[in-house]
Amino acid sequence: QTHPRMPHVRTHAPPPSSDRPSSSSRSSGEHPSASAALAVCRRRVLSGVHLVLSGGLLHGVDSPQRCAYWRLAEAFGATCHLSWDADTPLTHVVSARADTASVKRALRTHGVHAVDPSWLSHSAERWCRQSEKAYSLKRRGAHVPHGD
């Protein structure tokens, strides 16, 4: 059965007693709380996403953790990075503008998506990672010179 407010989250009957964790495997002797279960589901939404914020999204914050987009990304399972260097396994550049160096680099790099911030907020609102294609900054006219 599907939960009406979270269409992708299915509810199931509890597993047979032989499949349930034993009380010795649970610290409190009780089933995990609903809030803990929801936190696990929430973190799965953007699990495996490694991103940098660009285009002024971090402007005016004294700490990146104070940025709403940074906190939202981490709450839904993404790993945020301050910069994109050779050792950063980046998958996404989230930017308010298409003309940043990070966006242009992402558009030249196989496997790295350059997306509008609404990709992040819609993924969180819907508890489901949205298609990057619909939020791509490539269609917003970022000029990507070939051969760089």
Coordinates of C-alpha atoms in Angstrom, one line a residue:
Q1 CA 0.0 0.0 0.0
T2 CA 1.2 3.5 -0.8
H3 CA 1.3 6.3 1.8
P4 CA -1.0 9.1 0.4
R5 CA 1.5 12.0 1.1
M6 CA 4.6 10.1 0.1
P7 CA 3.6 8.2 -3.1
H8 CA 7.0 6.4 -3.5
V9 CA 7.1 5.1 0.1
R10 CA 5.3 1.8 0.5
T11 CA 3.9 0.5 3.7
H12 CA 4.2 -3.2 4.4
A13 CA 3.1 -5.6 7.1
P14 CA 5.8 -6.3 9.6
P15 CA 8.1 -9.3 8.8
P16 CA 7.3 -12.6 10.3
S17 CA 8.7 -12.9 13.8
S18 CA 11.6 -15.1 12.6
D19 CA 12.7 -12.2 10.4
R20 CA 12.5 -9.5 13.1
P21 CA 15.6 -8.3 14.8
S22 CA 16.1 -10.1 18.1
S23 CA 16.0 -8.0 21.3
S24 CA 19.7 -8.5 21.7
S25 CA 20.3 -6.7 18.3
R26 CA 18.4 -3.7 19.5
S27 CA 19.8 -1.5 22.1
S28 CA 16.5 -0.4 23.7
G29 CA 14.6 -3.6 23.1
E30 CA 12.0 -1.7 21.0
H31 CA 11.4 -1.3 17.3
P32 CA 13.1 1.7 15.7
S33 CA 11.1 4.9 15.9
A34 CA 9.1 6.2 13.0
S35 CA 11.3 9.3 13.0
A36 CA 14.4 7.2 12.7
A37 CA 12.8 5.2 9.9
L38 CA 11.8 8.4 8.0
A39 CA 15.4 9.8 8.4
V40 CA 16.8 6.6 6.8
C41 CA 14.3 7.0 3.9
R42 CA 15.1 10.7 3.6
R43 CA 18.8 10.1 3.4
R44 CA 18.3 7.6 0.5
V45 CA 16.8 10.3 -1.8
L46 CA 20.2 11.8 -2.6
S47 CA 22.5 9.0 -1.5
G48 CA 25.6 8.9 -3.7
V49 CA 25.2 12.6 -4.8
H50 CA 28.4 14.7 -4.3
L51 CA 27.8 18.3 -5.0
V52 CA 29.1 21.8 -4.9
L53 CA 26.9 24.9 -4.7
S54 CA 27.7 27.7 -7.2
G55 CA 26.3 30.9 -8.7
G56 CA 26.0 32.8 -5.4
L57 CA 24.1 30.1 -3.4
L58 CA 26.7 30.4 -0.6
H59 CA 27.0 34.2 -0.9
G60 CA 26.5 36.0 2.5
V61 CA 26.7 32.9 4.7
D62 CA 29.6 32.8 7.2
S63 CA 29.5 29.0 7.2
P64 CA 28.3 26.7 4.4
Q65 CA 26.3 24.7 7.0
R66 CA 24.1 27.8 7.5
C67 CA 23.1 27.7 3.8
A68 CA 19.6 26.3 3.3
Y69 CA 20.6 24.4 0.2
W70 CA 23.6 22.9 1.9
R71 CA 21.5 21.7 4.9
L72 CA 18.7 20.4 2.6
A73 CA 21.2 18.4 0.4
E74 CA 22.8 16.8 3.5
A75 CA 19.4 16.1 5.1
F76 CA 18.4 14.1 2.0
G77 CA 21.7 12.2 1.9
A78 CA 24.0 14.2 -0.4
T79 CA 27.6 15.0 0.4
C80 CA 28.4 18.7 0.0
H81 CA 31.9 19.9 -1.0
L82 CA 33.3 23.4 -0.7
S83 CA 35.2 23.2 -3.9
W84 CA 35.8 20.9 -6.9
D85 CA 39.3 19.7 -7.1
A86 CA 40.9 16.6 -8.6
D87 CA 40.2 14.5 -5.5
T88 CA 36.5 15.4 -5.3
P89 CA 34.2 12.7 -6.7
L90 CA 31.6 15.3 -7.9
T91 CA 28.3 14.3 -9.4
H92 CA 26.5 17.6 -9.4
V93 CA 27.0 21.3 -9.6
V94 CA 23.9 23.1 -8.2
S95 CA 24.0 26.7 -9.4
A96 CA 21.7 29.7 -9.5
R97 CA 23.5 30.9 -12.7
A98 CA 24.6 29.1 -15.8
D99 CA 27.7 31.2 -16.4
T100 CA 29.9 30.1 -13.6
A101 CA 33.2 28.3 -14.1
S102 CA 31.9 25.3 -12.1
V103 CA 28.8 25.0 -14.4
K104 CA 30.9 25.3 -17.5
R105 CA 33.3 22.6 -16.2
A106 CA 30.4 20.3 -15.3
L107 CA 28.9 20.6 -18.8
R108 CA 32.3 19.5 -20.2
T109 CA 32.7 16.6 -17.7
H110 CA 31.1 13.3 -18.3
G111 CA 29.0 12.1 -15.4
V112 CA 28.7 15.5 -13.7
H113 CA 25.3 17.3 -13.9
A114 CA 24.9 21.1 -13.8
V115 CA 21.4 21.8 -12.4
D116 CA 19.2 24.6 -11.1
P117 CA 18.6 24.7 -7.3
S118 CA 15.0 23.7 -7.9
W119 CA 16.3 20.2 -8.7
L120 CA 17.4 20.0 -5.1
S121 CA 14.3 21.5 -3.6
H122 CA 11.9 19.4 -5.8
S123 CA 13.8 16.2 -5.0
A124 CA 13.4 17.0 -1.3
E125 CA 9.7 18.0 -1.6
R126 CA 8.9 14.8 -3.5
W127 CA 11.2 12.5 -1.5
C128 CA 12.5 11.2 -4.8
R129 CA 15.5 12.2 -6.8
Q130 CA 14.3 14.1 -9.8
S131 CA 15.6 13.7 -13.4
E132 CA 18.6 16.1 -13.9
K133 CA 17.6 16.6 -17.5
A134 CA 14.5 18.6 -16.5
Y135 CA 16.7 21.0 -14.4
S136 CA 19.8 21.1 -16.5
L137 CA 21.6 24.4 -16.9
K138 CA 22.7 23.3 -20.3
R139 CA 19.4 24.3 -21.7
R140 CA 19.7 27.7 -20.1
G141 CA 22.4 28.8 -22.5
A142 CA 25.6 28.1 -20.8
H143 CA 28.3 28.4 -23.4
V144 CA 30.5 25.4 -23.4
P145 CA 33.6 25.7 -25.7
H146 CA 34.6 22.4 -27.2
G147 CA 38.2 21.2 -27.0
D148 CA 38.9 22.7 -23.5

